[in-house]
PDB file of C-alpha atoms in Angstrom:
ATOM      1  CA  UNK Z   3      85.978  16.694   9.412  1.00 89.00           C
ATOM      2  CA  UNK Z   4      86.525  16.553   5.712  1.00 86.00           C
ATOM      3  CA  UNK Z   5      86.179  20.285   5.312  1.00 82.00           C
ATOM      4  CA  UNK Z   6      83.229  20.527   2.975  1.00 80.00           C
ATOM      5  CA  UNK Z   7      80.879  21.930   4.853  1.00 77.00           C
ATOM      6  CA  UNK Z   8      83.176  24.577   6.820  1.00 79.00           C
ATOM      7  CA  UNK Z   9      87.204  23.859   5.705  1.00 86.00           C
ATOM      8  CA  UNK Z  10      89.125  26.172   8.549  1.00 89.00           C
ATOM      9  CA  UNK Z  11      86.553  24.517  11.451  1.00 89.00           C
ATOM     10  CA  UNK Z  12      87.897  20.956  10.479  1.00 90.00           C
ATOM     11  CA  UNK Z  13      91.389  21.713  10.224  1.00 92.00           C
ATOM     12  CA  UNK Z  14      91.195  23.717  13.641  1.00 93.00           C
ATOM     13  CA  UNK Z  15      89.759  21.019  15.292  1.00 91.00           C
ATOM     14  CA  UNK Z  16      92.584  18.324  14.049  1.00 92.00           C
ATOM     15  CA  UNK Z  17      95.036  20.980  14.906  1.00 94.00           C
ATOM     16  CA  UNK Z  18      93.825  20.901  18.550  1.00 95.00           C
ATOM     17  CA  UNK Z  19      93.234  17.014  18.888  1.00 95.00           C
ATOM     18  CA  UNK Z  20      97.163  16.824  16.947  1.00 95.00           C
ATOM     19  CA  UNK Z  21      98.464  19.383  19.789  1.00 96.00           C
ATOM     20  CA  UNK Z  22      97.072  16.891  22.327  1.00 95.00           C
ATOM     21  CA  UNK Z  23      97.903  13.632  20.771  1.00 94.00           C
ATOM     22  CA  UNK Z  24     101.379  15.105  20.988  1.00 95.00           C
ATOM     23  CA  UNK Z  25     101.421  16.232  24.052  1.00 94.00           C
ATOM     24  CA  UNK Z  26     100.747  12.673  25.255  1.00 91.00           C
ATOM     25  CA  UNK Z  27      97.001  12.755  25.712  1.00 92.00           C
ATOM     26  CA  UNK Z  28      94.688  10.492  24.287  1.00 91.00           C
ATOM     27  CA  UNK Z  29      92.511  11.902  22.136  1.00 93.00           C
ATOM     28  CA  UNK Z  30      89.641  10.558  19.625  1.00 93.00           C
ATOM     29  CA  UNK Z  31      87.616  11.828  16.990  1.00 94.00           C
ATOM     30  CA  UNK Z  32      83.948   9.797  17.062  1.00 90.00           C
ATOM     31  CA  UNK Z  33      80.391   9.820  15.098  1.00 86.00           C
ATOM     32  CA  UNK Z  34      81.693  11.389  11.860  1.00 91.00           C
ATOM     33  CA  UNK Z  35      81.250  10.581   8.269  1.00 92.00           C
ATOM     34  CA  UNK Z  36      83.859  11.040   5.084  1.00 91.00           C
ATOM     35  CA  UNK Z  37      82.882  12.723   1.376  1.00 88.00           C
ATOM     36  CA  UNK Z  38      83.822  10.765  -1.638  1.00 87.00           C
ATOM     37  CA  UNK Z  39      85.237  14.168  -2.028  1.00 88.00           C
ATOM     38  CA  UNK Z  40      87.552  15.651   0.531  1.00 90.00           C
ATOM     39  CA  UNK Z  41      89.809  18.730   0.685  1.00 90.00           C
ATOM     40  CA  UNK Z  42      92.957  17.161   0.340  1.00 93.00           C
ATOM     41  CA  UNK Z  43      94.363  19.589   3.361  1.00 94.00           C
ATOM     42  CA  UNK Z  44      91.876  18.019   5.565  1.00 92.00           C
ATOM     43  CA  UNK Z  45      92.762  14.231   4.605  1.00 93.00           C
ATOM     44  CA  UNK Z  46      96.206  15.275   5.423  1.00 94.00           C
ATOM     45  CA  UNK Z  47      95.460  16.657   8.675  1.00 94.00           C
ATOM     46  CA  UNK Z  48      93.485  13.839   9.873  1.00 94.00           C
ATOM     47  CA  UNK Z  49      96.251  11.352   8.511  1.00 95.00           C
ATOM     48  CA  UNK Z  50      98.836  13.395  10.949  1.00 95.00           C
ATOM     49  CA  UNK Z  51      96.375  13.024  13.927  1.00 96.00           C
ATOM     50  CA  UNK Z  52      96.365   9.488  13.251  1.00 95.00           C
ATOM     51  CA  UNK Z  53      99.934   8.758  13.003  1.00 95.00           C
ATOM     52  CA  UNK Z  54      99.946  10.735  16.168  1.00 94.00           C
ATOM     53  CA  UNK Z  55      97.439   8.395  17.801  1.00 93.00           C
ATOM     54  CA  UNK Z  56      94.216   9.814  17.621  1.00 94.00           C
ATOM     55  CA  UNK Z  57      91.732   7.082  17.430  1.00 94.00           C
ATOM     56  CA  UNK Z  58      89.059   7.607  14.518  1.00 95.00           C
ATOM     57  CA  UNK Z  59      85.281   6.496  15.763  1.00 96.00           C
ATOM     58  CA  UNK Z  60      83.990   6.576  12.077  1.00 95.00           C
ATOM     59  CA  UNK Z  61      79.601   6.570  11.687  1.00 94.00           C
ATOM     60  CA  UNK Z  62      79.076   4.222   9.357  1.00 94.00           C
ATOM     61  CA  UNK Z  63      80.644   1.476   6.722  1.00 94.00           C
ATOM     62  CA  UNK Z  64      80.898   3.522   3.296  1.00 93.00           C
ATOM     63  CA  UNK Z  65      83.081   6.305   5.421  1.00 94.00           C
ATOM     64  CA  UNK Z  66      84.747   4.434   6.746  1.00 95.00           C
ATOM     65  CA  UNK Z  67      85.681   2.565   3.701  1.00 95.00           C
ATOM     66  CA  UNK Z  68      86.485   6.166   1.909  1.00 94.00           C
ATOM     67  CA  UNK Z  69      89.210   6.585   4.632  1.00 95.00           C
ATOM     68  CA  UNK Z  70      90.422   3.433   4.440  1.00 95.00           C
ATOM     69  CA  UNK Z  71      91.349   3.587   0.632  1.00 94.00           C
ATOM     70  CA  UNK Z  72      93.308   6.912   1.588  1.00 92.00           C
ATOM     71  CA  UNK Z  73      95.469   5.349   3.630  1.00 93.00           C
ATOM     72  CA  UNK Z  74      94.075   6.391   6.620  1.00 94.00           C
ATOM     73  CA  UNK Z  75      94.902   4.209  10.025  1.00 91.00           C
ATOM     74  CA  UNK Z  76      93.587   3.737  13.625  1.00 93.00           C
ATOM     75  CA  UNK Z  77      89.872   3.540  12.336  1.00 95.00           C
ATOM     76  CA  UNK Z  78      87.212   2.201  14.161  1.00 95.00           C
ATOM     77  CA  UNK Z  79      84.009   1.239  12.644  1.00 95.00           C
ATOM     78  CA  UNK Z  80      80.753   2.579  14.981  1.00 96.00           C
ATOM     79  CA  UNK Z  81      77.309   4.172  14.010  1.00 96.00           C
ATOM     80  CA  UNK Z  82      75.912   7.453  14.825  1.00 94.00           C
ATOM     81  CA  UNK Z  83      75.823   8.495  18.565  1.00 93.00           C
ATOM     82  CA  UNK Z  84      72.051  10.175  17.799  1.00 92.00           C
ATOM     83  CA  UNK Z  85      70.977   6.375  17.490  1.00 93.00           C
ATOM     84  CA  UNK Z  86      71.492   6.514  21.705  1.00 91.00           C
ATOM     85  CA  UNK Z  87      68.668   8.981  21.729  1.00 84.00           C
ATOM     86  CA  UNK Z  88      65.179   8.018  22.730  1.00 65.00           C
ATOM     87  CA  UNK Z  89      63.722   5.808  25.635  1.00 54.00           C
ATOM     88  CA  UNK Z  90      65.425   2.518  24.548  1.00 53.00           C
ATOM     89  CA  UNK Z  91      68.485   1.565  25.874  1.00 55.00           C
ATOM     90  CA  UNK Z  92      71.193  -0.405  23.832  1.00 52.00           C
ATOM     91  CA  UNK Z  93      70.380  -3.844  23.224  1.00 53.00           C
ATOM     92  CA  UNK Z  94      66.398  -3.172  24.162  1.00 55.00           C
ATOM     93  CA  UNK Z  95      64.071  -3.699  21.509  1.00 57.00           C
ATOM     94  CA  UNK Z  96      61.731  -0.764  20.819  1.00 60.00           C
ATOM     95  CA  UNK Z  97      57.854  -0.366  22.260  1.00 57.00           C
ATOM     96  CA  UNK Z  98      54.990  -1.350  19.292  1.00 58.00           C
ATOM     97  CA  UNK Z  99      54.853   0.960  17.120  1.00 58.00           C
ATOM     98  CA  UNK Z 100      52.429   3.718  16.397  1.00 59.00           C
ATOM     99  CA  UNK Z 101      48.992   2.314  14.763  1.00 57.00           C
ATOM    100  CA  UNK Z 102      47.077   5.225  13.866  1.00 66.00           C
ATOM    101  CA  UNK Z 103      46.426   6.711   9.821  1.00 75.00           C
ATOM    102  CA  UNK Z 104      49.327   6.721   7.619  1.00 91.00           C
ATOM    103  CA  UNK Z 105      51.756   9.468   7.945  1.00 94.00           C
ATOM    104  CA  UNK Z 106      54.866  11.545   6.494  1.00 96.00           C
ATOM    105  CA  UNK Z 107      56.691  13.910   7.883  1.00 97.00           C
ATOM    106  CA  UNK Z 108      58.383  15.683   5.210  1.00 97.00           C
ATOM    107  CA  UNK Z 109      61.489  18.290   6.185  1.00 97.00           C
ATOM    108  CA  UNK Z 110      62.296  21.367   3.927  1.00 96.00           C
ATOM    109  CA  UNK Z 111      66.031  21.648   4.240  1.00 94.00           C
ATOM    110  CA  UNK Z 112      67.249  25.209   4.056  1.00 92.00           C
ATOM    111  CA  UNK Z 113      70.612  23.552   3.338  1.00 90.00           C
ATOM    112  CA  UNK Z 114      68.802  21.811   0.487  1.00 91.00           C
ATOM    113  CA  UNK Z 115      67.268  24.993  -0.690  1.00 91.00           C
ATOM    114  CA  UNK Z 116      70.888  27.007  -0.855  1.00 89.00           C
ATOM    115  CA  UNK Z 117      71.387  24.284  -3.337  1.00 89.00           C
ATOM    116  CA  UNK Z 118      69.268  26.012  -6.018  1.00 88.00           C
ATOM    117  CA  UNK Z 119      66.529  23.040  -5.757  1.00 93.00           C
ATOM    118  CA  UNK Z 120      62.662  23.886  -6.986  1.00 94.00           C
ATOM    119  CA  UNK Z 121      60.039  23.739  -4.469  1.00 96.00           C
ATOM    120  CA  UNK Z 122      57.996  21.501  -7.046  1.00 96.00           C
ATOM    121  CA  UNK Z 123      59.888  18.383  -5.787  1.00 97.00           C
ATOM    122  CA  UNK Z 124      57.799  19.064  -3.052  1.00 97.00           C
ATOM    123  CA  UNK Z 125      54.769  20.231  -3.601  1.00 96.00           C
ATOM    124  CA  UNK Z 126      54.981  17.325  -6.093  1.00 96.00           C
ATOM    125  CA  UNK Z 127      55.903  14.928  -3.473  1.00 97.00           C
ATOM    126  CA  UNK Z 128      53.146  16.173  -1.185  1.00 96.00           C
ATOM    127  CA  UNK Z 129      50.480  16.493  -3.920  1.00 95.00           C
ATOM    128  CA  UNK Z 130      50.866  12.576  -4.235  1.00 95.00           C
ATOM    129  CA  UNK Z 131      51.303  12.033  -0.546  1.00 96.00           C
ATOM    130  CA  UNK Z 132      47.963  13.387  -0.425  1.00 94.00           C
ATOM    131  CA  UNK Z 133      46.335  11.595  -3.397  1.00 92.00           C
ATOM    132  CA  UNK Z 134      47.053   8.465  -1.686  1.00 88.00           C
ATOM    133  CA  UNK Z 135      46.484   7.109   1.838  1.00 88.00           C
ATOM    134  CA  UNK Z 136      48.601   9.594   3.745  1.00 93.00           C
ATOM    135  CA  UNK Z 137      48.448  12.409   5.711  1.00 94.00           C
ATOM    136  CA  UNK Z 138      51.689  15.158   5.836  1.00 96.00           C
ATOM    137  CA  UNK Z 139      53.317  17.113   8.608  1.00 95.00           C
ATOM    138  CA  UNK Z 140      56.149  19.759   7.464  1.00 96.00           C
ATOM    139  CA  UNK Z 141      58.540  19.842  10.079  1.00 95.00           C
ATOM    140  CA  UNK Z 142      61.858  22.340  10.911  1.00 95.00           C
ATOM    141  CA  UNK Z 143      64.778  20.374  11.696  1.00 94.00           C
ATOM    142  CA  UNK Z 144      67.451  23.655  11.765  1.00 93.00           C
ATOM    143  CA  UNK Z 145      66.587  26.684  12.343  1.00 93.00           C
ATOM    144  CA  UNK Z 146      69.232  29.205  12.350  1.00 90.00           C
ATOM    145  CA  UNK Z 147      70.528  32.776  10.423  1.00 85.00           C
ATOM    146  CA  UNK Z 148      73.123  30.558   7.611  1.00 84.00           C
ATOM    147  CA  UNK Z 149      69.795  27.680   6.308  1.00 90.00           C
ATOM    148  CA  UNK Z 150      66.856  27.598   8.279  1.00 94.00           C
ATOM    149  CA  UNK Z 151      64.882  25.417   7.346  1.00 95.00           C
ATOM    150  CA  UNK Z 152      61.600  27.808   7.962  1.00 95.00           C
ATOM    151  CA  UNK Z 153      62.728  29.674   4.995  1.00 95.00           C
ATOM    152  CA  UNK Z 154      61.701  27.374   2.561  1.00 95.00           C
ATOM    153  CA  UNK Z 155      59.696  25.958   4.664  1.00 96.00           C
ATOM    154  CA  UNK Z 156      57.504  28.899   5.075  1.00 95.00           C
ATOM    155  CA  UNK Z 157      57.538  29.966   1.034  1.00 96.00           C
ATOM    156  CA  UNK Z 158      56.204  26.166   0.719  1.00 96.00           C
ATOM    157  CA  UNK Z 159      53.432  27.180   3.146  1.00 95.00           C
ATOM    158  CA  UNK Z 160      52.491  29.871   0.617  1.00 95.00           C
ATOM    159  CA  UNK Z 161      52.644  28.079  -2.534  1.00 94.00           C
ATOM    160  CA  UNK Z 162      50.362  25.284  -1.592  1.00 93.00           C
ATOM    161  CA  UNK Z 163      46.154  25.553  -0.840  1.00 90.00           C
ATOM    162  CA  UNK Z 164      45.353  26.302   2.032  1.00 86.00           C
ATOM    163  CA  UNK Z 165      42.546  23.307   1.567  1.00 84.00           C
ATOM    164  CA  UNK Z 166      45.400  20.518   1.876  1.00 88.00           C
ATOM    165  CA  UNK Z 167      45.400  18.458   4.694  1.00 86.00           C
ATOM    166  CA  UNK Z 168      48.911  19.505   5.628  1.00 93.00           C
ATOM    167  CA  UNK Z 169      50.053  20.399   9.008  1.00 94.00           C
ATOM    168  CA  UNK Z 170      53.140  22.529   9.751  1.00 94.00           C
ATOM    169  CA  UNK Z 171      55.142  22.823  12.899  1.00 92.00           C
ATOM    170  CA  UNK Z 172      56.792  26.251  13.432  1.00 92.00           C
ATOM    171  CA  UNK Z 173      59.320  25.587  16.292  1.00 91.00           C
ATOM    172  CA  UNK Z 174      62.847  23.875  16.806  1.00 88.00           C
ATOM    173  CA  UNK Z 175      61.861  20.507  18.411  1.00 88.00           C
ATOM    174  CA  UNK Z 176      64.721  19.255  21.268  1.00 87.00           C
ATOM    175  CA  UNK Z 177      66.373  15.780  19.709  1.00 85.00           C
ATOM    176  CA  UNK Z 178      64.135  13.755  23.053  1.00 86.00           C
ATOM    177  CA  UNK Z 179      60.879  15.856  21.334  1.00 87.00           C
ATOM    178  CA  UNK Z 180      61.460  14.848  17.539  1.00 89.00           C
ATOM    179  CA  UNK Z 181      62.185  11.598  18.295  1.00 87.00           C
ATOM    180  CA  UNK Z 182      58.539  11.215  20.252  1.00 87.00           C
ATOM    181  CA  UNK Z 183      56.997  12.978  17.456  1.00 88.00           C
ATOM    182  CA  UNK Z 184      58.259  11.359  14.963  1.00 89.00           C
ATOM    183  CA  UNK Z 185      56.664   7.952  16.740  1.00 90.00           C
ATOM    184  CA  UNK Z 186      53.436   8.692  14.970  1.00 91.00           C
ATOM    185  CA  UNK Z 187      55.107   8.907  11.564  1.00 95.00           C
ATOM    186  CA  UNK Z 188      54.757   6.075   9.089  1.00 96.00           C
ATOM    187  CA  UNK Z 189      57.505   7.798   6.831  1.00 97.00           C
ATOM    188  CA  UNK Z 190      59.956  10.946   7.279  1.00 97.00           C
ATOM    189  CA  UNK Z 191      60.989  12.231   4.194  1.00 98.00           C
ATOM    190  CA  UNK Z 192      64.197  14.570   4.659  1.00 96.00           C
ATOM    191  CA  UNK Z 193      66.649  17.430   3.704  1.00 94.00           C
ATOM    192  CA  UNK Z 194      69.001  16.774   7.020  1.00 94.00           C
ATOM    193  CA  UNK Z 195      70.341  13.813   7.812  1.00 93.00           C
ATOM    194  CA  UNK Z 196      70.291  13.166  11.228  1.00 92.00           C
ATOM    195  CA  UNK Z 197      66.513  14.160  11.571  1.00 95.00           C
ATOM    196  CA  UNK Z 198      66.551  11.043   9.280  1.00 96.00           C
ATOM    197  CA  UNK Z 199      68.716   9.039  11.447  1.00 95.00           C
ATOM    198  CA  UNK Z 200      66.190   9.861  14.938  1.00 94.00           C
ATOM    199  CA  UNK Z 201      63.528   8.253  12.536  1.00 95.00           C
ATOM    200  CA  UNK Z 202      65.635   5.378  11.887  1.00 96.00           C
ATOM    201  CA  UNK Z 203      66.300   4.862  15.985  1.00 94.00           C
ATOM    202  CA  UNK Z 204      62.784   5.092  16.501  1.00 93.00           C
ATOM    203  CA  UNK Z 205      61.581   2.053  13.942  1.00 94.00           C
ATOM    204  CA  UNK Z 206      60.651   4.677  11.038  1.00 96.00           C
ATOM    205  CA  UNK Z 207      61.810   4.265   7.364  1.00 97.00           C
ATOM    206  CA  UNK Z 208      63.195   7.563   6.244  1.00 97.00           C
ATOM    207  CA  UNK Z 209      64.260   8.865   2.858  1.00 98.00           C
ATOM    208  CA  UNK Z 210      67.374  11.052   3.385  1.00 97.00           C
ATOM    209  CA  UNK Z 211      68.746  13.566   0.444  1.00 95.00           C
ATOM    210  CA  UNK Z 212      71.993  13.467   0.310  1.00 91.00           C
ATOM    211  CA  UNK Z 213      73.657  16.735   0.354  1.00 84.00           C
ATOM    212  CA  UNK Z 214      77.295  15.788   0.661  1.00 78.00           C
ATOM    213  CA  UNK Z 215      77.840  11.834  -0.147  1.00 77.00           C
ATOM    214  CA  UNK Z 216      77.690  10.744   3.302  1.00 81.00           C
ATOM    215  CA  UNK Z 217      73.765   9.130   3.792  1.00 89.00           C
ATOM    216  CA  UNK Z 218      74.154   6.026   1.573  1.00 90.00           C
ATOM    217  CA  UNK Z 219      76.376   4.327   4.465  1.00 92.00           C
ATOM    218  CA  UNK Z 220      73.357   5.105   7.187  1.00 95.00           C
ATOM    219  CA  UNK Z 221      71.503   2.420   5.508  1.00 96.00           C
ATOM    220  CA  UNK Z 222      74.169  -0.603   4.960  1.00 95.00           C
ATOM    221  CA  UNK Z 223      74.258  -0.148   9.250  1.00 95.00           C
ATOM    222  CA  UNK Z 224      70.654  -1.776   8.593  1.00 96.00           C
ATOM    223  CA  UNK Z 225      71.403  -4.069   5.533  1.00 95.00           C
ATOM    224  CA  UNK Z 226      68.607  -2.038   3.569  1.00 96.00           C
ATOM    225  CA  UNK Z 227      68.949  -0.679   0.140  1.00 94.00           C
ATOM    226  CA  UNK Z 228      70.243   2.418  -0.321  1.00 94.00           C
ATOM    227  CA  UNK Z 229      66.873   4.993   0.530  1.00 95.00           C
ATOM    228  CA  UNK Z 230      68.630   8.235   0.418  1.00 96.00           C
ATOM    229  CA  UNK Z 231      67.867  10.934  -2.824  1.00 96.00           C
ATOM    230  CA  UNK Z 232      71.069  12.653  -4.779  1.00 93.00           C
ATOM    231  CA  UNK Z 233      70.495  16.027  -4.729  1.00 91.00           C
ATOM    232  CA  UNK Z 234      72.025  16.131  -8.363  1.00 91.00           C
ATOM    233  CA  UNK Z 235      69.312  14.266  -8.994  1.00 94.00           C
ATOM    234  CA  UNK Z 236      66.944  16.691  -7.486  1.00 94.00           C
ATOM    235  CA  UNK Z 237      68.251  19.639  -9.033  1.00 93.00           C
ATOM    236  CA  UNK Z 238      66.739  18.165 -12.549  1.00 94.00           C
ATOM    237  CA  UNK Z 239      63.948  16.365 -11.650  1.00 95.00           C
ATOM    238  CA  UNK Z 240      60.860  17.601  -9.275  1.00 95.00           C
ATOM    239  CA  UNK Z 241      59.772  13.962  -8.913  1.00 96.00           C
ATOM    240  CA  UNK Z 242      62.786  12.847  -7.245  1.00 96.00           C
ATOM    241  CA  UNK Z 243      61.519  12.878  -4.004  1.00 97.00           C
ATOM    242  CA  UNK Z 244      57.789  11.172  -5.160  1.00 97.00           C
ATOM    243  CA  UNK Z 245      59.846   8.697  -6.757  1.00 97.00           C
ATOM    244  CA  UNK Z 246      61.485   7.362  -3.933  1.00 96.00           C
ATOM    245  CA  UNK Z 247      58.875   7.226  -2.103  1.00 97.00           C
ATOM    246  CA  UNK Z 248      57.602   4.834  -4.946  1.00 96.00           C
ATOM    247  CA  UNK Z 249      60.801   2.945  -4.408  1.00 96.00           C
ATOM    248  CA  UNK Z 250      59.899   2.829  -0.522  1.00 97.00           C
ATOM    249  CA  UNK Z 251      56.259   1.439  -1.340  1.00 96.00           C
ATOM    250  CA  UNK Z 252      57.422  -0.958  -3.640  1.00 96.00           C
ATOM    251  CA  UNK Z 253      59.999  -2.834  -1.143  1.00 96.00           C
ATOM    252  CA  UNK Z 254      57.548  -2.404   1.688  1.00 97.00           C
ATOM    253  CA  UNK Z 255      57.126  -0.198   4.256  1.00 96.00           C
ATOM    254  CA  UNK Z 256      56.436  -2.632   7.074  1.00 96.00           C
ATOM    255  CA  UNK Z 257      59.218  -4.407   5.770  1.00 97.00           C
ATOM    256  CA  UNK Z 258      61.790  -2.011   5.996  1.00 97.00           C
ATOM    257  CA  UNK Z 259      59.944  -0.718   9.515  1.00 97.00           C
ATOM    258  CA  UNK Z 260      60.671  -4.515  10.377  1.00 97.00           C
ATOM    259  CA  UNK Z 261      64.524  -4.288   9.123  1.00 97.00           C
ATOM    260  CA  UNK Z 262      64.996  -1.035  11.365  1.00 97.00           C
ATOM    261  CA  UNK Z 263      63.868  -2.142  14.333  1.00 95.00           C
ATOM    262  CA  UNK Z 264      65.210  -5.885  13.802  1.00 96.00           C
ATOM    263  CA  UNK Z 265      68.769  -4.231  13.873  1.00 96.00           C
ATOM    264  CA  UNK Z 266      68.409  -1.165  16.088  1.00 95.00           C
ATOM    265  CA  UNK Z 267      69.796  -3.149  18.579  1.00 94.00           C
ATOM    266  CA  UNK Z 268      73.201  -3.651  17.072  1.00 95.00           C
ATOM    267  CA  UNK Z 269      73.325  -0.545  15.857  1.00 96.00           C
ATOM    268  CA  UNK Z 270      72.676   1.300  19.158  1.00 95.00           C
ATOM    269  CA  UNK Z 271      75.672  -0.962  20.640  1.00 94.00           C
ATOM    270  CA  UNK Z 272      77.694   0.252  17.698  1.00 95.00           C
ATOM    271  CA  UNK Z 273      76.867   3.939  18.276  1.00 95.00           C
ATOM    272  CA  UNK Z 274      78.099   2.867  22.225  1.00 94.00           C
ATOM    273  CA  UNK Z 275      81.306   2.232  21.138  1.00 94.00           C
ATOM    274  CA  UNK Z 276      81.787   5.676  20.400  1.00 93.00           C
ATOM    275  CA  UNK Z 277      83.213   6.113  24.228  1.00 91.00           C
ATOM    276  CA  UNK Z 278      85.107   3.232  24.322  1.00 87.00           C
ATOM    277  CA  UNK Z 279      88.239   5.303  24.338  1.00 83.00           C
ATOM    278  CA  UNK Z 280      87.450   7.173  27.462  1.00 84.00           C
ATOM    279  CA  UNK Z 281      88.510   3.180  29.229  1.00 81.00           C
ATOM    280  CA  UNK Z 282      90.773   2.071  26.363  1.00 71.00           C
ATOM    281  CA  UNK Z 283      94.054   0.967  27.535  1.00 62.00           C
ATOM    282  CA  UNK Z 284      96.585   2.545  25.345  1.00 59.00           C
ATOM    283  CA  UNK Z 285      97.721  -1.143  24.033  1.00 52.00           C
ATOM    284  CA  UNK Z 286      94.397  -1.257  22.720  1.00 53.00           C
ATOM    285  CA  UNK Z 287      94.160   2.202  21.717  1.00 56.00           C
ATOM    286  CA  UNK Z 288      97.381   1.336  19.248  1.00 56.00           C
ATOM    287  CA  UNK Z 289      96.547  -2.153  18.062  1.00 54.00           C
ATOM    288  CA  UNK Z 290      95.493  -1.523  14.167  1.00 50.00           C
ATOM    289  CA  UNK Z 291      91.396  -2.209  13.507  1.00 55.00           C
TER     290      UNK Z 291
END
C-alpha cells in the first residue's frame, strides 16, 4: 500500500476502494504494513480513502505508528491475518512443541538476492549452523519468474560441499504445509517475511531480514526484542545473519519459543479483528481509534 514494492498497484487499489467509499459502500483496507519511507502519492491516496471512510486494519504497532505521525485517520491496530493459519484456533494455546535434534530452516530470498547481497552471509551462517548443535534445511518460500527464491537458492546448492549435512526442499510448500513443516524447526532464519511470521504462529523464533522497514513491528506484537536483520547491514557484512543468530542464542531460544507461544493467543485475536468491518455498524465504523 505504500508503493514501494509496486507504486501503480497501490494507487490502483486505493483508487478502487476511494470509488467505493464514495459511492456509499463500506470498504476497508486490512493486514498491511507502512515504510518509514513512502511515496508521498501513495500517503496521499490512502489519506483520501480515509477521509472518505475507508477503515485502515493496520498489521502491527510500528506501522501503524508511521501512519499515525502522517496524519493519517480511521486506523485500527490488528496483526497479520497469516497468524490465523495453522490448526489452532484464536484464543487456543498451541500443541507441545517439536522435541527432536536442533534445527534451522534457513530461506534464500530471491527478493534478498536482487538486492546485490553475497551468498557468504550464508554459507557463513550455515557453516556455523553446522559447527554447532544444529542441523539446516534450505527452504523456497516464492517461487515465481520476478525473485524466486530457487535462484539463489539453487547457486547456494552449488557453492557449498556436497558433504554438509544440509537438506534442500525444491517445491512451493501451500501456507497449511509450511506451517506443519516448519513444526520441527527449532529456528527459521529468513529473506520473506511472512514465511517468518507462519514460524512465529507456530511457537518458532524466527530471524526476519528486513527488506523494506516493515519486520521490526512483527516482534513488539510479542513484546520481544527486535530479531529481524537490516539488509543494509547485510550488504556489508557476510556475518550478519550468524550474528543474529548469536543474538538469538544469547537471549534464549526456549525463552523467546516461550514468549511466542505465551502471546499467540492475543495475537491470533488481533489478526481476527481484521473482519470486524464485514459486522461493523457504520457508527462504529466512524468513531476515531
Amino acid at each position: 500500500m505504500d508503493g514501494r514494492y509496486f507504486a501503480t498497484s497501490s494507487l490502483s487499489r486505493c483508487s478502487l476502494l476511494l470509488g467505493a467509499a464514495l459511492q456509499g459502500n463500506k470498504v476497508a483496507v486490512f493486514g498491511f504494513s507502512w515504510s518509514d519511507r513512502p511515496l508521498r502519492s501513495a500517503t496521499f491516496a490512502l489519506s483520501r480513502l480515509a477521509k472518505a471512510g475507508g477503515l485502515l486494519f493496520v498489521r502491527e504497532p510500528t506501522s501503524y505508528e508511521r501512519l499515525s505521525k502522517s496524519g493519517i485517520k480511521n486506523l485500527r491496530l490488528v496483526a497479520d491475518v497469516a497468524f490465523l493459519l495453522g490448526d489452532s484456533r484464536p484464543g487456543e494455546k498451541l500443541p507441545s512443541r517439536d522435541t527432536g535434534a536442533p534445527r534451522v530452516f534457513v530461506n534464500v530470498s530471491g527478493l534478498v538476492d536482487k538486492h546485490g547481497v553475497s551468498l557468504n552471509v550464508y554459507t557463513n551462517l550455515i557453516e556455523h549452523l553446522l559447527r554447532g548443535v544444529y542441523t539446516v534445511q534450505v527452504i523456497p518460500h516464492v517461487i515465481r519468474r520476478e525473485d524466486s527464491d530457487l535462484i539463489p537458492q539453487t547457486e547456494l546448492e552449488s557453492i557449498l560441499p556436497p558433504s554438509l549435512r544440509v537438506d534442500y526442499e525444491q517445491d512451493l510448500l501451500t501456507p497449511d504445509g509450511v506451517t506443519r513443516r516448519i513444526r520441527a524447526a527449532t529456528v527459521v532464519v529468513t529473506g520473506r517475511m511472512h514465511l517468518g511470521i507462519l514460524a512465529m504462529s507456530q511457537g518458532i523464533p524466527a530471524i526476519i531480514v528486513n527488506t523494506n522497514g516493515k519486520a521490526e513491528g512483527v516482534y513488539r506484537l510479542f513484546g520481544l526484542p527486535d530479531l529481524s536483520v537490516e539488509l543494509s547491514r547485510m550488504r556489508v557484512s557476510e556475518a550478519a545473519l550468524t550474528e543474529q543468530v548469536i543474538k538469538l542464542e544469547q537471549i534464549g531460544i526456549d525463552r523467546v519459543a516461550d514468549t511466542l507461544r505465551d502471546n499467540l493467543p492475543t495475537v491470533r485475536n488481533a489478526a481476527a479483528k481484521n473482519f470486524d468491518w464485514l459486522t461493523m455498524t457504520d457508527e462504529a465504523a466512524n468513531t476515531p481509534q
